């Protein structure tokens, strides 16, 4: 019997936040819970950046019983692997932020620092650690406004890369399999 290849998923902080806040009216929480269950069972691995520790703030969490995000990850028993930034990864993040992002006649945008770190971490996993990502899961559609205005959305990153067709780094990010975390074979209810 041939065993199924383990999927390698990368999660943006917003996926964890949606699950931990049970945002079922806006997102498919059952799919997220199914992925977590599969990760606990060894059917997939979930990777993220340790920047999630700063983004998933305890005061924002609705499910107070889980404690902090760090405690939640610890409780998963290795199902979620957090990757620490290193100088090369941070340099890559800075290079991503330095690109000139524009879409059609829209105003130019920048890539938010946490988003750049997430994308750089995913590229680092594939290129330097030989982890083939099956999906980069995010809900980021660029609707929130940060200190520098609206940022480049992660789901539609490629739409903001006009003029970057020959930029190797932008093309590398475009090649990441980015999508919302919708399980392809959903179990109808995981307890919600």
Tab-separated table of C-alpha atoms in Angstrom:
chain	number	residue	atom	x	y	z
A	1	UNK	CA	0.000	0.000	0.000
A	2	UNK	CA	1.396	3.403	-1.011
A	3	UNK	CA	1.076	6.031	1.699
A	4	UNK	CA	-0.183	9.510	0.887
A	5	UNK	CA	2.481	12.199	0.737
A	6	UNK	CA	2.287	14.579	3.684
A	7	UNK	CA	1.035	18.045	2.728
A	8	UNK	CA	3.145	20.989	3.843
A	9	UNK	CA	1.005	24.014	4.606
A	10	UNK	CA	2.104	27.535	5.474
A	11	UNK	CA	-0.299	29.626	7.555
A	12	UNK	CA	-0.457	33.376	7.757
A	13	UNK	CA	-1.304	34.741	11.228
A	14	UNK	CA	-4.847	35.609	10.126
A	15	UNK	CA	-5.698	31.905	9.757
A	16	UNK	CA	-4.802	31.262	13.384
A	17	UNK	CA	-6.694	34.376	14.473
A	18	UNK	CA	-9.834	33.320	12.572
A	19	UNK	CA	-9.749	29.903	14.223
A	20	UNK	CA	-8.925	31.118	17.721
A	21	UNK	CA	-11.687	33.724	17.535
A	22	UNK	CA	-14.155	31.246	16.002
A	23	UNK	CA	-14.913	33.653	13.158
A	24	UNK	CA	-17.245	31.124	11.536
A	25	UNK	CA	-19.538	33.773	10.049
A	26	UNK	CA	-16.683	35.049	7.876
A	27	UNK	CA	-14.414	32.018	7.381
A	28	UNK	CA	-14.539	28.233	7.009
A	29	UNK	CA	-13.510	27.371	10.563
A	30	UNK	CA	-14.353	23.688	10.029
A	31	UNK	CA	-11.680	23.465	7.312
A	32	UNK	CA	-9.120	25.096	9.600
A	33	UNK	CA	-9.993	22.700	12.400
A	34	UNK	CA	-9.784	19.771	9.981
A	35	UNK	CA	-6.298	20.851	8.889
A	36	UNK	CA	-5.252	21.153	12.561
A	37	UNK	CA	-6.632	17.675	13.269
A	38	UNK	CA	-4.763	16.250	10.274
A	39	UNK	CA	-1.562	17.979	11.421
A	40	UNK	CA	-1.939	16.430	14.899
A	41	UNK	CA	-2.333	13.039	13.177
A	42	UNK	CA	0.755	13.538	11.010
A	43	UNK	CA	-1.174	13.792	7.725
A	44	UNK	CA	0.143	17.293	7.110
A	45	UNK	CA	2.555	19.809	8.599
A	46	UNK	CA	1.657	23.409	9.292
A	47	UNK	CA	4.455	25.960	9.139
A	48	UNK	CA	4.409	29.623	10.048
A	49	UNK	CA	6.791	32.349	11.101
A	50	UNK	CA	7.413	33.232	14.724
A	51	UNK	CA	6.132	36.693	13.739
A	52	UNK	CA	2.714	35.106	14.406
A	53	UNK	CA	3.619	35.198	18.106
A	54	UNK	CA	3.562	39.007	17.870
A	55	UNK	CA	0.514	39.217	15.608
A	56	UNK	CA	-1.813	36.863	17.500
A	57	UNK	CA	-2.181	39.061	20.572
A	58	UNK	CA	-3.744	37.499	23.682
A	59	UNK	CA	-6.067	40.469	24.245
A	60	UNK	CA	-7.664	39.879	20.818
A	61	UNK	CA	-8.476	36.226	21.417
A	62	UNK	CA	-12.092	35.320	22.065
A	63	UNK	CA	-11.357	31.748	23.197
A	64	UNK	CA	-9.739	32.693	26.530
A	65	UNK	CA	-9.532	29.015	27.561
A	66	UNK	CA	-6.606	28.416	25.177
A	67	UNK	CA	-4.407	30.947	26.959
A	68	UNK	CA	-1.819	32.571	24.718
A	69	UNK	CA	-1.050	31.713	21.109
A	70	UNK	CA	2.228	30.203	22.282
A	71	UNK	CA	0.326	27.892	24.674
A	72	UNK	CA	-2.058	26.938	21.844
A	73	UNK	CA	0.880	25.964	19.603
A	74	UNK	CA	2.498	24.012	22.454
A	75	UNK	CA	-0.783	22.136	23.045
A	76	UNK	CA	-0.734	20.991	19.404
A	77	UNK	CA	2.313	18.866	20.191
A	78	UNK	CA	4.479	19.740	17.212
A	79	UNK	CA	1.664	19.931	14.646
A	80	UNK	CA	2.626	23.564	13.978
A	81	UNK	CA	6.271	24.385	13.218
A	82	UNK	CA	7.252	28.007	13.809
A	83	UNK	CA	10.258	29.232	11.843
A	84	UNK	CA	12.536	31.841	13.419
A	85	UNK	CA	13.722	34.711	11.225
A	86	UNK	CA	17.449	34.784	10.559
A	87	UNK	CA	19.490	37.628	9.001
A	88	UNK	CA	19.144	36.209	5.461
A	89	UNK	CA	15.380	35.825	5.851
A	90	UNK	CA	15.064	39.367	7.213
A	91	UNK	CA	17.161	40.674	4.303
A	92	UNK	CA	14.793	38.884	1.921
A	93	UNK	CA	11.844	40.492	3.750
A	94	UNK	CA	13.389	43.933	3.289
A	95	UNK	CA	13.950	43.265	-0.409
A	96	UNK	CA	10.284	42.254	-0.768
A	97	UNK	CA	9.167	45.452	0.977
A	98	UNK	CA	11.431	47.527	-1.262
A	99	UNK	CA	9.757	46.397	-4.495
A	100	UNK	CA	7.524	48.918	-6.246
A	101	UNK	CA	3.997	47.499	-6.150
A	102	UNK	CA	1.312	48.855	-8.445
A	103	UNK	CA	-1.879	47.621	-10.061
A	104	UNK	CA	-3.267	49.317	-13.190
A	105	UNK	CA	-3.996	52.948	-12.372
A	106	UNK	CA	-4.112	52.436	-8.595
A	107	UNK	CA	-1.835	54.223	-6.182
A	108	UNK	CA	1.366	52.383	-5.344
A	109	UNK	CA	1.299	50.200	-2.250
A	110	UNK	CA	3.890	48.752	0.065
A	111	UNK	CA	4.099	45.263	1.468
A	112	UNK	CA	3.490	45.312	5.234
A	113	UNK	CA	6.447	44.149	7.333
A	114	UNK	CA	4.688	41.104	8.875
A	115	UNK	CA	3.425	40.067	5.425
A	116	UNK	CA	6.929	40.391	3.963
A	117	UNK	CA	8.302	38.204	6.762
A	118	UNK	CA	5.585	35.591	6.163
A	119	UNK	CA	6.266	35.491	2.413
A	120	UNK	CA	10.045	35.440	2.923
A	121	UNK	CA	9.675	32.581	5.409
A	122	UNK	CA	7.657	30.555	2.899
A	123	UNK	CA	10.259	31.190	0.173
A	124	UNK	CA	13.019	30.276	2.657
A	125	UNK	CA	11.247	26.996	3.515
A	126	UNK	CA	11.100	25.986	-0.128
A	127	UNK	CA	14.418	27.311	-1.397
A	128	UNK	CA	16.726	26.812	1.589
A	129	UNK	CA	15.078	24.034	3.627
A	130	UNK	CA	13.691	21.999	0.684
A	131	UNK	CA	10.131	21.963	2.056
A	132	UNK	CA	7.702	21.810	-0.862
A	133	UNK	CA	4.660	23.809	0.181
A	134	UNK	CA	1.299	22.462	-0.902
A	135	UNK	CA	-0.519	25.677	0.062
A	136	UNK	CA	0.199	29.086	1.569
A	137	UNK	CA	-3.015	29.749	3.489
A	138	UNK	CA	-4.162	33.301	4.143
A	139	UNK	CA	-7.290	35.424	4.154
A	140	UNK	CA	-5.361	38.627	3.403
A	141	UNK	CA	-7.217	40.567	0.692
A	142	UNK	CA	-5.516	43.886	1.540
A	143	UNK	CA	-8.565	45.564	3.018
A	144	UNK	CA	-6.949	46.742	6.237
A	145	UNK	CA	-5.090	50.027	6.387
A	146	UNK	CA	-1.749	50.166	8.208
A	147	UNK	CA	0.619	52.983	9.067
A	148	UNK	CA	1.652	53.263	5.409
A	149	UNK	CA	-1.883	53.052	4.012
A	150	UNK	CA	-3.341	49.976	2.348
A	151	UNK	CA	-0.802	47.236	1.814
A	152	UNK	CA	-0.328	44.674	-0.922
A	153	UNK	CA	-2.823	41.800	-0.437
A	154	UNK	CA	-1.288	38.360	-0.134
A	155	UNK	CA	-4.070	36.482	-1.934
A	156	UNK	CA	-3.827	38.657	-5.033
A	157	UNK	CA	-0.146	39.607	-4.751
A	158	UNK	CA	0.460	38.986	-8.464
A	159	UNK	CA	-2.092	41.670	-9.424
A	160	UNK	CA	0.150	44.295	-7.780
A	161	UNK	CA	3.314	43.238	-9.606
A	162	UNK	CA	2.956	45.290	-12.779
A	163	UNK	CA	6.435	46.052	-14.041
A	164	UNK	CA	7.946	43.245	-11.957
A	165	UNK	CA	7.688	40.542	-14.628
A	166	UNK	CA	11.485	40.217	-14.724
A	167	UNK	CA	12.014	40.507	-10.978
A	168	UNK	CA	13.096	37.064	-9.764
A	169	UNK	CA	11.978	37.651	-6.179
A	170	UNK	CA	8.496	38.908	-7.100
A	171	UNK	CA	8.079	35.959	-9.467
A	172	UNK	CA	9.209	33.576	-6.724
A	173	UNK	CA	6.451	34.895	-4.420
A	174	UNK	CA	3.891	34.758	-7.242
A	175	UNK	CA	4.763	31.054	-7.620
A	176	UNK	CA	3.797	30.329	-3.998
A	177	UNK	CA	0.494	28.401	-3.973
A	178	UNK	CA	-1.500	31.089	-2.068
A	179	UNK	CA	-5.173	30.481	-1.250
A	180	UNK	CA	-7.744	30.586	1.534
A	181	UNK	CA	-7.708	27.520	3.810
A	182	UNK	CA	-10.619	25.608	2.315
A	183	UNK	CA	-10.176	21.881	2.753
A	184	UNK	CA	-10.594	19.942	-0.548
A	185	UNK	CA	-12.397	17.051	1.194
A	186	UNK	CA	-14.285	18.693	4.051
A	187	UNK	CA	-15.758	16.902	6.986
A	188	UNK	CA	-19.088	18.635	7.576
A	189	UNK	CA	-18.646	19.413	11.253
A	190	UNK	CA	-15.664	19.235	13.518
A	191	UNK	CA	-17.515	20.296	16.635
A	192	UNK	CA	-18.618	23.862	15.822
